[in-house]
Tab-separated table of C-alpha atoms and ligand atoms in Angstrom:
chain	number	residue	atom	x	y	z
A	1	UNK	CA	-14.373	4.693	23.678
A	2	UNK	CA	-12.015	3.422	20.931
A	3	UNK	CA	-12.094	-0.446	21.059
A	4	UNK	CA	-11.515	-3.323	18.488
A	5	UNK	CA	-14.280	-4.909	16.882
A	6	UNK	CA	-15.214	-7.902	14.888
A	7	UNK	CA	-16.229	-6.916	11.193
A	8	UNK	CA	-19.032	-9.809	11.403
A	9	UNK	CA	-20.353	-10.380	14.711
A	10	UNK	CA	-19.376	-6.887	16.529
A	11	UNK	CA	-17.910	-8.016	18.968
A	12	UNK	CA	-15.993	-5.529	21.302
A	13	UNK	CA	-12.590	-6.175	22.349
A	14	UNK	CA	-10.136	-3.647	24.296
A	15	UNK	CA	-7.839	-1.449	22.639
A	16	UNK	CA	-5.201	-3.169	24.600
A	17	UNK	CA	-6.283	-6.893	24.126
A	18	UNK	CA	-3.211	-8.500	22.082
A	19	UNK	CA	-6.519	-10.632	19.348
A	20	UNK	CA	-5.777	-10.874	15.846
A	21	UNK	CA	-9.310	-12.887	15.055
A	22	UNK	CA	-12.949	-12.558	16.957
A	23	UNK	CA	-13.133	-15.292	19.884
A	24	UNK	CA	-16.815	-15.545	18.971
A	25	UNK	CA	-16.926	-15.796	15.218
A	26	UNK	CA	-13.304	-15.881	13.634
A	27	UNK	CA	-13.652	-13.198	11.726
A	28	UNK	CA	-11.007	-10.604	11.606
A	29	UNK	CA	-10.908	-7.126	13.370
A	30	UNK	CA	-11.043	-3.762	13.023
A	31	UNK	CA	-10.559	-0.518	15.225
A	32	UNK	CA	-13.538	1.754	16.081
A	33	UNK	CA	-14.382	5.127	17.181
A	34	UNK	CA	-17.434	6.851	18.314
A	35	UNK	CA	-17.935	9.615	16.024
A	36	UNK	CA	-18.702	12.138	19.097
A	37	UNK	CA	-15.896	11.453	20.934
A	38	UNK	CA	-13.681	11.558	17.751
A	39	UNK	CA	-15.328	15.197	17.301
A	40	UNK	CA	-14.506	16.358	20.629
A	41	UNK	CA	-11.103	15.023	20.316
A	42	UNK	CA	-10.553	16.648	17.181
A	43	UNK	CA	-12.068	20.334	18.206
A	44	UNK	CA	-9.617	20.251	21.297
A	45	UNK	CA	-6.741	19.595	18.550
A	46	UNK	CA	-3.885	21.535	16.565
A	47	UNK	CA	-3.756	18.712	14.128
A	48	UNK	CA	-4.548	20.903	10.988
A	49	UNK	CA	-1.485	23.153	12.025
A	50	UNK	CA	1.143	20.235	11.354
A	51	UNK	CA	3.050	19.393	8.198
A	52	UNK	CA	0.862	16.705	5.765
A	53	UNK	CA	2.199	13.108	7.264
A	54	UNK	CA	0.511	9.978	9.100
A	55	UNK	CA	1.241	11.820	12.793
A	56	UNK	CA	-0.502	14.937	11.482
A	57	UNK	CA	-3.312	12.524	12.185
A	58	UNK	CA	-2.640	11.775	15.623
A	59	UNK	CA	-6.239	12.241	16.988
A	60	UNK	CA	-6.903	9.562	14.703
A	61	UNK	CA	-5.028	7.246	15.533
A	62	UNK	CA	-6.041	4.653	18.461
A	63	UNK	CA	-2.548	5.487	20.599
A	64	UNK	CA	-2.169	6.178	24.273
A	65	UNK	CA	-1.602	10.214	24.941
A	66	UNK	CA	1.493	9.321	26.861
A	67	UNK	CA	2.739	6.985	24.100
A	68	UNK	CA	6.513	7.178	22.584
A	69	UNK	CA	6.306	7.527	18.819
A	70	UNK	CA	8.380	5.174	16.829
A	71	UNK	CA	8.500	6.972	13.427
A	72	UNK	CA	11.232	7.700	10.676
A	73	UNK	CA	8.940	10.543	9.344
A	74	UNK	CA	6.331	8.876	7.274
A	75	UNK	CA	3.523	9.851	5.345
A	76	UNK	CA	3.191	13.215	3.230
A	77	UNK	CA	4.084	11.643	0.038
A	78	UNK	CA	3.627	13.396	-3.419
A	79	UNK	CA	0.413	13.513	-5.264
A	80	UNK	CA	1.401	14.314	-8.647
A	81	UNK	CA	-0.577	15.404	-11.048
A	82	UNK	CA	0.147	14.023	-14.271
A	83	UNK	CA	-0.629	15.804	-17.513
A	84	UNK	CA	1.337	13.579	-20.005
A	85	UNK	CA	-0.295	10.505	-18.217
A	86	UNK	CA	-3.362	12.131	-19.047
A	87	UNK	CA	-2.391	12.568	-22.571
A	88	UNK	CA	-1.243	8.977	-22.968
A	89	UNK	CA	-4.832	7.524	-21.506
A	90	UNK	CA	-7.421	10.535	-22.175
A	91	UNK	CA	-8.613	11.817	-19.641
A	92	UNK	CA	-8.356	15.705	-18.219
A	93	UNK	CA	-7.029	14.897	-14.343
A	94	UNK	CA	-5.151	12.060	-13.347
A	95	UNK	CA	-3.186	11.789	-10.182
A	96	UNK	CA	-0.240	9.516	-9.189
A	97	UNK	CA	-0.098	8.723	-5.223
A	98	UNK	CA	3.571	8.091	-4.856
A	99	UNK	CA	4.147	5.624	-1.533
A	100	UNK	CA	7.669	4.879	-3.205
A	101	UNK	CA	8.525	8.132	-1.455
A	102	UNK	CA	7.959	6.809	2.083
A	103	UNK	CA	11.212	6.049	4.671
A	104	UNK	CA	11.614	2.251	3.379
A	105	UNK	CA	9.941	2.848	0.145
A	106	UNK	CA	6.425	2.027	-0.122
A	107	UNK	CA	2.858	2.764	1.815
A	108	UNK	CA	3.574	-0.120	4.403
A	109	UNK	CA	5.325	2.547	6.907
A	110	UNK	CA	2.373	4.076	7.627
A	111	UNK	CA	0.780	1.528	8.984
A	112	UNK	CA	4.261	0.144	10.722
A	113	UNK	CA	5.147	3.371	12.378
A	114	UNK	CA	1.523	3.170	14.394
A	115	UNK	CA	1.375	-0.858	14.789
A	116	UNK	CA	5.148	-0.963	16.148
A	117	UNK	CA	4.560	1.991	18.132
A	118	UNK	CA	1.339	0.105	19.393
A	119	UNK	CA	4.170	-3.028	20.121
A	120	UNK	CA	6.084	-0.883	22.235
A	121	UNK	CA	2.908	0.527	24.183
A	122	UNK	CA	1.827	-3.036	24.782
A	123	UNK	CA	5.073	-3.882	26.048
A	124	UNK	CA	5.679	-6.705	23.411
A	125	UNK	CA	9.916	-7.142	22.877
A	126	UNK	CA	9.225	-9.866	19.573
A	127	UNK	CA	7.904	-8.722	16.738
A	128	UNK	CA	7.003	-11.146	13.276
A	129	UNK	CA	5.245	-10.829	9.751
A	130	UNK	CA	4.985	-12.684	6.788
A	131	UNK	CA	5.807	-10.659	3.697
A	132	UNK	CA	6.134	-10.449	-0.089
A	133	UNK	CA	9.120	-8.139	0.751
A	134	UNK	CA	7.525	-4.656	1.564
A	135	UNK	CA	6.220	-5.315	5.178
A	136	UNK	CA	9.796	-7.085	5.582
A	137	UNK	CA	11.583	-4.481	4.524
A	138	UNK	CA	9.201	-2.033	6.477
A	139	UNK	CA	9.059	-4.043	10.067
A	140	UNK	CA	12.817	-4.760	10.017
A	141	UNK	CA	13.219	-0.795	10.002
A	142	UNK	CA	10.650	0.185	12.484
A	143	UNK	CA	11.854	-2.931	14.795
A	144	UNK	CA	15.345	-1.432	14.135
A	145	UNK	CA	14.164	2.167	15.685
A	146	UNK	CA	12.130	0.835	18.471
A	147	UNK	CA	15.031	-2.014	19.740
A	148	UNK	CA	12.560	-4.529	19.053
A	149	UNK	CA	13.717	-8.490	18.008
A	150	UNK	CA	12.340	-8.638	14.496
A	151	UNK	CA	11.434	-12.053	12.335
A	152	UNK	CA	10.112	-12.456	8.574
A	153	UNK	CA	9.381	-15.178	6.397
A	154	UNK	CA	9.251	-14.762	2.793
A	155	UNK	CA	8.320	-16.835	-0.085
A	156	UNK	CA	11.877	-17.996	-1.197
A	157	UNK	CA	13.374	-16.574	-4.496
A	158	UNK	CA	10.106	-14.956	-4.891
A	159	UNK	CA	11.136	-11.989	-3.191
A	160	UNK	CA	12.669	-8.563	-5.121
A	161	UNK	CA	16.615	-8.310	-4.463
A	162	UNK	CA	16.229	-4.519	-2.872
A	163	UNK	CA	13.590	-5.879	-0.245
A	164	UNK	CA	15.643	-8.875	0.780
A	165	UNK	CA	18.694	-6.297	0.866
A	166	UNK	CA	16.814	-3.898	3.353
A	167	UNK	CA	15.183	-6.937	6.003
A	168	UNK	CA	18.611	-8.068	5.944
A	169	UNK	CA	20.770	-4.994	6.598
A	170	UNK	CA	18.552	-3.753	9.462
A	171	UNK	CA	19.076	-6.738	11.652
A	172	UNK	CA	15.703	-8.957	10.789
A	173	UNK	CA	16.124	-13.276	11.615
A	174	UNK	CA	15.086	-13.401	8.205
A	175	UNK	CA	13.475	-17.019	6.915
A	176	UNK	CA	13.021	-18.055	3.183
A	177	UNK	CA	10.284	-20.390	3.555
A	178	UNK	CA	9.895	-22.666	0.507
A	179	UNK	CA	6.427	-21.904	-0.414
A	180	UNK	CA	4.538	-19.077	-1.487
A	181	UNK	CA	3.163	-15.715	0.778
A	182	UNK	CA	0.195	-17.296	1.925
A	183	UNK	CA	1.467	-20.491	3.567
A	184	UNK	CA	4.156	-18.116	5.189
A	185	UNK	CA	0.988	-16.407	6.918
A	186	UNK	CA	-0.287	-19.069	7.830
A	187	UNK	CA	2.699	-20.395	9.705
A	188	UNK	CA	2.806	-16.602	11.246
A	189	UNK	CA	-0.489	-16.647	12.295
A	190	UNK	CA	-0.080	-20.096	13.725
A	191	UNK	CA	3.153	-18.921	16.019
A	192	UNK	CA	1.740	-15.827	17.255
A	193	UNK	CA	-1.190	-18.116	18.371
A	194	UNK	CA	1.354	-20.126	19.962
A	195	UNK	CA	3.704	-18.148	21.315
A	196	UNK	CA	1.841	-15.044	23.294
A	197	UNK	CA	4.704	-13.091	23.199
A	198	UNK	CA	5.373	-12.818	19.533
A	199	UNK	CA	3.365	-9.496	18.214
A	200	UNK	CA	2.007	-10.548	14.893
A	201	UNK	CA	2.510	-7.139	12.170
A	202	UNK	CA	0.854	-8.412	9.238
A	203	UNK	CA	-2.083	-5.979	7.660
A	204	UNK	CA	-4.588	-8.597	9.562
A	205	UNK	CA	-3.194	-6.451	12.552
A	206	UNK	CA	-5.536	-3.345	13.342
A	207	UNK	CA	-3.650	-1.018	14.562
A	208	UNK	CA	-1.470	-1.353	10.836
A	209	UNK	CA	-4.902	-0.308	8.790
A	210	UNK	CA	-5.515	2.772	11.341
A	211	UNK	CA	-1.844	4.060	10.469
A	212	UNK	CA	-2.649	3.437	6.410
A	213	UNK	CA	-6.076	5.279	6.436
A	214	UNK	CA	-3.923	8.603	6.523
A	215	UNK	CA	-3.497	7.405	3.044
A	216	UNK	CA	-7.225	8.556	2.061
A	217	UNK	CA	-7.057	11.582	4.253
A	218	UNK	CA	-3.965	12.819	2.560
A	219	UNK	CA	-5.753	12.295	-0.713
A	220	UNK	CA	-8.344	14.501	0.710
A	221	UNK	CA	-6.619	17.275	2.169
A	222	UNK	CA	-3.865	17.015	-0.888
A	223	UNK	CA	-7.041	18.064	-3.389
A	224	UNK	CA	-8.607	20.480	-0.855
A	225	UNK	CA	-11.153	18.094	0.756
A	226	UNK	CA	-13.024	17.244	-2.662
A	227	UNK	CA	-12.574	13.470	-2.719
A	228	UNK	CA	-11.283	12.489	-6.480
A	229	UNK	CA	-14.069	10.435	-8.357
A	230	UNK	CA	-11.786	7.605	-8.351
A	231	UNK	CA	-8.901	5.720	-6.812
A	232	UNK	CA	-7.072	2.951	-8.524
A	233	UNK	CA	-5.179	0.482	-6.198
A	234	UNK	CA	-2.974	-2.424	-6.545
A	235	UNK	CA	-4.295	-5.451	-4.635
A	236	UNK	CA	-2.333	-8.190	-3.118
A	237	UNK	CA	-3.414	-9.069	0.642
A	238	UNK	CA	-5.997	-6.724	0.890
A	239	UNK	CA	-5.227	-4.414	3.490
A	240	UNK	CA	-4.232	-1.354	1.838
A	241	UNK	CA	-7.838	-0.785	-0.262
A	242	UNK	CA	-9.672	-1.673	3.177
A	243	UNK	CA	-7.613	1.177	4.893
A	244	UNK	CA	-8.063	3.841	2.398
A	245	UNK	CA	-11.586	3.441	2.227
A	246	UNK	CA	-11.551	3.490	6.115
A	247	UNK	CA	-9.833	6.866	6.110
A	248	UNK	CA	-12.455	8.231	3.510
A	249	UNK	CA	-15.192	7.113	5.489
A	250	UNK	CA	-13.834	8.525	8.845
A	251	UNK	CA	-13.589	12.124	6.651
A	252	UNK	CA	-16.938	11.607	4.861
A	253	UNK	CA	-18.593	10.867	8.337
A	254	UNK	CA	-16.974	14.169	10.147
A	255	UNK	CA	-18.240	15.859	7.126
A	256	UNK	CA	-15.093	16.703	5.491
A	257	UNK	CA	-15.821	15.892	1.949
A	258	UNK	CA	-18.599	15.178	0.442
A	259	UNK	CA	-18.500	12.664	-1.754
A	260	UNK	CA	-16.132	9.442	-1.420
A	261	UNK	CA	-14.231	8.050	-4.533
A	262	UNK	CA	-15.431	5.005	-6.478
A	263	UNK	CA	-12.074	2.538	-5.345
A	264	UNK	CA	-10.960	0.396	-8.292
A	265	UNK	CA	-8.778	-2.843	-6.987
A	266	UNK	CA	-6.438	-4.284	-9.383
A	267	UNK	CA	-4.720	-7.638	-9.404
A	268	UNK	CA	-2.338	-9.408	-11.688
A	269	UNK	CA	-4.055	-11.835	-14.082
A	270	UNK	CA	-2.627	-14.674	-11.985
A	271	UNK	CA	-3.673	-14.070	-8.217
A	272	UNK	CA	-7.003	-12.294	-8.721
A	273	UNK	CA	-9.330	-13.741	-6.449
A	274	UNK	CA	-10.888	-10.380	-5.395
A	275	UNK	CA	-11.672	-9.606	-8.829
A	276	UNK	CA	-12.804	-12.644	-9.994
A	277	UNK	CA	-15.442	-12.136	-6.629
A	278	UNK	CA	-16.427	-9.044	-8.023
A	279	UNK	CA	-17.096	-10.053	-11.268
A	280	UNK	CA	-18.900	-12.853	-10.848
A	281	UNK	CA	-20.718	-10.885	-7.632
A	282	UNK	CA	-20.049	-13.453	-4.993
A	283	UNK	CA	-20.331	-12.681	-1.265
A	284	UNK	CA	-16.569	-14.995	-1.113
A	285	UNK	CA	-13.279	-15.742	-2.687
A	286	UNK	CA	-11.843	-18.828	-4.394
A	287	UNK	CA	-8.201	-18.583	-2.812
A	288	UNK	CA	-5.599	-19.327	-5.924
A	289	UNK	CA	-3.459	-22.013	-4.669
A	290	UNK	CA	-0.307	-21.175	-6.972
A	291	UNK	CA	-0.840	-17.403	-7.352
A	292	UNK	CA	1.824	-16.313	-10.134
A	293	UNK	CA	2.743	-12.821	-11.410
A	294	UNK	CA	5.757	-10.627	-12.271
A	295	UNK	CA	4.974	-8.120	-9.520
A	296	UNK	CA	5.897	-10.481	-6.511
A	297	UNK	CA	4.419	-7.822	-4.378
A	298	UNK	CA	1.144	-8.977	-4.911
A	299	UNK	CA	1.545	-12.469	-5.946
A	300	UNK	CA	-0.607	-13.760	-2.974
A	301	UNK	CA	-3.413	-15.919	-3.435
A	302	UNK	CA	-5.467	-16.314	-0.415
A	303	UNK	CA	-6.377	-12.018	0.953
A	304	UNK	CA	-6.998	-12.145	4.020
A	305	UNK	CA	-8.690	-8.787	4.477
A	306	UNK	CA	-10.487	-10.480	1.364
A	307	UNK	CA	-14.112	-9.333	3.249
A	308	UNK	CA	-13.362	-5.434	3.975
A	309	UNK	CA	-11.927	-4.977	0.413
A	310	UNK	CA	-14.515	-6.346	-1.527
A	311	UNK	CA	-16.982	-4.012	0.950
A	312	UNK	CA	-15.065	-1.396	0.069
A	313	UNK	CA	-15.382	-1.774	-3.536
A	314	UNK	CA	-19.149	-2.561	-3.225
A	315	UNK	CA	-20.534	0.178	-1.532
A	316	UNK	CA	-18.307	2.934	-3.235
A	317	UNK	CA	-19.533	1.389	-6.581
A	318	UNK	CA	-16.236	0.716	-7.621
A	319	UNK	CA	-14.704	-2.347	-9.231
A	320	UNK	CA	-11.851	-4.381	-9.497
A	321	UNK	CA	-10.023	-5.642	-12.794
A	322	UNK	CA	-7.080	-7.859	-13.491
A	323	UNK	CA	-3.862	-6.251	-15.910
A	324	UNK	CA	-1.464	-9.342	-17.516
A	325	UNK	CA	2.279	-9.191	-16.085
A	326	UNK	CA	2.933	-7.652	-20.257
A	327	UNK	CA	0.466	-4.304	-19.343
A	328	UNK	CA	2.406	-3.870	-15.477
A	329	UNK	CA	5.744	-4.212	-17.414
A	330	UNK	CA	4.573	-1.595	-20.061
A	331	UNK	CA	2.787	0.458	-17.661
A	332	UNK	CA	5.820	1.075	-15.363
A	333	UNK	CA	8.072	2.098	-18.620
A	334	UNK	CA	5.585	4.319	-19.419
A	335	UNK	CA	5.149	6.289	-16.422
A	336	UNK	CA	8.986	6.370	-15.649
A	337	UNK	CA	9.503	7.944	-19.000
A	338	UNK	CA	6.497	9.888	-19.370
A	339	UNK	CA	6.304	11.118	-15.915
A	340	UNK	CA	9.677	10.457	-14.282
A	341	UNK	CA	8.292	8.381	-11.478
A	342	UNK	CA	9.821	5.169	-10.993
A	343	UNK	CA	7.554	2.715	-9.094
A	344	UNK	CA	7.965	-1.109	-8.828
A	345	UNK	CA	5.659	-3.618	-10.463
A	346	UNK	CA	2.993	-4.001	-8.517
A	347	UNK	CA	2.616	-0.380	-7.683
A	348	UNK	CA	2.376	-0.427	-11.986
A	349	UNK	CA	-0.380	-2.321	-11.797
A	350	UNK	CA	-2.637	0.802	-10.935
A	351	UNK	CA	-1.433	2.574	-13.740
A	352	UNK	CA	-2.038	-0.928	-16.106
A	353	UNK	CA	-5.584	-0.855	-14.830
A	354	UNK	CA	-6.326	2.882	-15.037
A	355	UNK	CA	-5.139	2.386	-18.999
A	356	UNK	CA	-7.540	-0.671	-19.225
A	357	UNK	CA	-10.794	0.562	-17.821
A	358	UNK	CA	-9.806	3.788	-19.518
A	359	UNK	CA	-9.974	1.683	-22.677
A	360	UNK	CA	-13.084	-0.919	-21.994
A	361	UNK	CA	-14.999	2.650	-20.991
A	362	UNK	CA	-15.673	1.709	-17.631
A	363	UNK	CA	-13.819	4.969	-16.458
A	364	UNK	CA	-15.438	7.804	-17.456
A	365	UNK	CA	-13.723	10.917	-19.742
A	366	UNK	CA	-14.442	13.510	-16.999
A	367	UNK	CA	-13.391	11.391	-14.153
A	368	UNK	CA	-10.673	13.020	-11.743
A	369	UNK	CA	-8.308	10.024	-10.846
A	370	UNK	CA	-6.188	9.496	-8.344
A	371	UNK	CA	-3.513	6.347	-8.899
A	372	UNK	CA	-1.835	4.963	-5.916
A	373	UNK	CA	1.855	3.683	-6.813
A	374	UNK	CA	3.036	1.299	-3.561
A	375	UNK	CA	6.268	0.873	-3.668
A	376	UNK	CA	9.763	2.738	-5.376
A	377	UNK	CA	11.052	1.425	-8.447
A	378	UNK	CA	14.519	0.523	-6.609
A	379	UNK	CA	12.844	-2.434	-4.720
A	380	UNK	CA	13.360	-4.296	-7.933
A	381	UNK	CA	16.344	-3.179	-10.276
A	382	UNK	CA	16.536	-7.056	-11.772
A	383	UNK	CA	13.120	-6.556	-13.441
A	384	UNK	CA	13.550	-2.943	-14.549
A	385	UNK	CA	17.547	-3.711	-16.079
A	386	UNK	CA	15.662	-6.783	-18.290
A	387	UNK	CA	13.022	-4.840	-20.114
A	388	UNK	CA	15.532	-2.371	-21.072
A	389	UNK	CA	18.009	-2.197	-23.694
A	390	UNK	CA	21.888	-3.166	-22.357
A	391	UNK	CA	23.789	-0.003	-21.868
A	392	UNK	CA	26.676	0.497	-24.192
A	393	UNK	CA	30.073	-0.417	-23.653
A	394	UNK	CA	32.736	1.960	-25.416
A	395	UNK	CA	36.225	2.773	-24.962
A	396	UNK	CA	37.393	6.054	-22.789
A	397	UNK	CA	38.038	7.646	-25.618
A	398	UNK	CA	35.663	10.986	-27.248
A	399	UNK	CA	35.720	9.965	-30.774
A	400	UNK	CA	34.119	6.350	-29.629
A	401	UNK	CA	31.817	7.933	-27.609
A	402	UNK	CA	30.667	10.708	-30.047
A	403	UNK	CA	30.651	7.364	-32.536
A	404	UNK	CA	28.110	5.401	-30.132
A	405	UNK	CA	25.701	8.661	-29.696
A	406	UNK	CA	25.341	9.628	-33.449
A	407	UNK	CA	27.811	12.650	-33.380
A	408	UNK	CA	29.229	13.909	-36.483
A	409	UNK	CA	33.216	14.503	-35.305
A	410	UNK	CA	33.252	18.345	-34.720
A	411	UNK	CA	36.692	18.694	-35.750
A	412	UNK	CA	35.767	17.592	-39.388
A	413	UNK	CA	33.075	19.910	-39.663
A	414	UNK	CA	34.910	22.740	-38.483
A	415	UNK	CA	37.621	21.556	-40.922
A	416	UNK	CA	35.113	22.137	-44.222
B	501	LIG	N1	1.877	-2.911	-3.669
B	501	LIG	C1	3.025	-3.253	-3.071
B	501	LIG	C2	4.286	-2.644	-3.559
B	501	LIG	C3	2.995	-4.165	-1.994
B	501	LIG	O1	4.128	-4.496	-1.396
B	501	LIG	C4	1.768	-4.718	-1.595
B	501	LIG	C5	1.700	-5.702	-0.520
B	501	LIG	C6	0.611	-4.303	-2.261
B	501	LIG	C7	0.702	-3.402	-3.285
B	501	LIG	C8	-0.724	-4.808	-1.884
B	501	LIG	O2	-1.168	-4.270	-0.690
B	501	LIG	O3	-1.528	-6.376	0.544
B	501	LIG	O4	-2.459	-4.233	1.381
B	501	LIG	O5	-3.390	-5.303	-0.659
B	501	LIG	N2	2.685	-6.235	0.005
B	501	LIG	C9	2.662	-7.118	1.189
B	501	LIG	C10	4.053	-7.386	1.673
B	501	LIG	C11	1.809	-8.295	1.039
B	501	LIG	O6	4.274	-8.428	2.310
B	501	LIG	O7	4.928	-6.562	1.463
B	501	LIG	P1	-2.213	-5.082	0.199
């Protein structure tokens, strides 16, 4: 039987038992299924006859048969293979996961579509997150769909203006809470505690990793079930590289591929406690009490799905690196001009880390890569517009405008 289970203890919970943290230990939870009856389940299914998205994996996901989906069509997103990428950093196959091409505009609708459709099984009418602006932007949307009374706090000013534009416009209570991510989850966490009937949609929520391990499956599936060697992911709270490496595990244990990819976290120079774990090979993380970076997304100090990340990275043999805000700045130019995929800071910071280890030699020549870019460029136009030149003001007139490009005036030349 599916059921929730604690990540240290193992304790089992129900499927249907509204716990965020283990009664026994306090650890956090995650969802599990027994392999057979996964088999079974699968055998008796259509699933590989639907179009690539996170419902083609509904077998897979830990949902009621007579459930009502709440979904604005997520999932399927564009792996792009990326040859002048390749040129730029060396290598022969490099990949770019686009999540920017998701409903609200990054990976966090995967997991929203299944946790909020989870809300609605459970009955809940209230549901809450705390959010760098993504899971804002994402909840308010899938609240909107499903009727559902939606509330976010964010780290004032520290959220991007398109983010703040979308919790808003969909109908979120939305609170700018002056202090930074992780005190805003803590005061989440503390009122879904309180207040039973407030569903708590953060990624410390279970049912929210299950929908964003169709992530690794559509890797999978997108390169004909051989897992790449590699996938580079930005880091901020820790639930994304924990549910990726879930969905590669679920495929490697059914015996869909083979092998599973080496994952590669990456966090901005100033909130890196993950990598700093890694490196130093401890079995914890020092939180970062003023976590600071240019790609707000991840500018979160204190993971809390800090444990099942750094697993992940351990036993795939992968590693985790930190890029300066100056490499996810350059890094996002770069692959918007190179490639013509415009992805927001933090997504950048994949591509900023790829370049890196590229460089120090930790990634190998012959490695096939796969990059995952979060979010869509458009989350953030204030930080794009200022590392780019001002556009050009000129009169209406042709002659001005032929002036400002460089144009010799055709009439002149026609004229000799
Ligand atoms: N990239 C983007 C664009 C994000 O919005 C986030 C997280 C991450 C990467 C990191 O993913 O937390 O699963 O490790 N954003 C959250 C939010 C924290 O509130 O939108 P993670």
């Amino acid at each position: 039987m599916v059921h929730q289970e604690c990540i240290n203890c193992k304790t089992k919970y129900d499927i249907d038992e509204i716990i965020y943290f283990c009664k026994k230990c306090g650890d956090i939870l995650e969802i599990k299924f027994e392999l057979k009856e996964l088999e079974q389940t699968l055998k008796a299914s259509d699933w590989k006859t639907k179009p690539l998205s996170v419902w083609r994996y509904r077998p897979f996901m830990p949902i009621h048969e007579a459930a009502r989906l709440v979904t604005l069509n997520e999932g399927g997103t564009g792996l792009h293979r990326s040859s002048r990428l390749e040129d730029e950093v060396g290598l022969k196959e490099v990949y770019v996961k686009n999540e920017g091409e998701n409903p609200t505009g990054s990976f966090k609708d995967r997991g929203m579509t299944v946790g909020v459709t989870k809300a609605v099984e459970l009955g809940v009418r209230h549901v809450i997150c705390a959010s760098t602006g993504n899971t804002s932007a994402s909840l308010a949307a899938y609240a909107a769909r499903a009727g559902l009374k939606c509330t976010v706090l964010i780290p004032s000013g520290k959220i991007a203006y398109g983010k703040l534009a979308q919790a808003m416009i969909h109908g979120a209570s939305v609170l700018q809470v002056r202090g930074n991510f992780d005190q805003a989850l803590e005061f989440v966490l503390k009122l879904a505690e309180k207040h039973k009937s407030i569903y708590l949609l953060n990624s410390i929520n279970p049912f929210r990793i299950e929908g964003q391990k169709s992530l690794g499956f559509e890797i999978c599936e997108q390169l004909n079930n051989i897992a790449p060697d590699r996938i580079i992911i930005p880091v901020g709270n820790a639930g994304n590289i924990s549910a990726v490496w879930k969905g590669l595990t679920e495929f490697y244990d059914l015996g869909y591929i083979k092998t599973r990819p080496k994952m590669t976290g990456i966090q901005a120079v100033g909130s890196a406690p993950i990598v700093q774990a890694i490196k130093i090979n401890s079995d914890k993380i020092i939180p970062v009490e003023h976590p600071e970076t240019v790609a707000t997304a991840i500018r979160i100090g204190a993971p809390v799905s800090w444990k099942k990340a750094i697993n992940a990275i351990r036993e795939s043999h992968g590693t985790a690196e930190t890029v300066t805000d100056e490499e996810i700045l350059d890094a996002q130019k770069i692959l918007a001009r190179i490639e013509g995929i415009f992805v927001e800071p933090a997504s950048a910071s994949s591509i900023a880390g790829l370049k890196k280890l590229v460089k120090t030699g930790v990634i190998e020549k012959d490695e096939r890569v796969v990059c995952i870019t979060t979010g869509h460029g458009l989350k953030d136009p204030d930080t794009a517009i200022k590392q780019c030149e001002k556009p050009i003001e000129v009169d209406a007139d042709i002659l001005a405008i032929e002036q400002a490009l460089g144009l010799k005036d055709q009439r002149l030349i026609l004229a000799r």
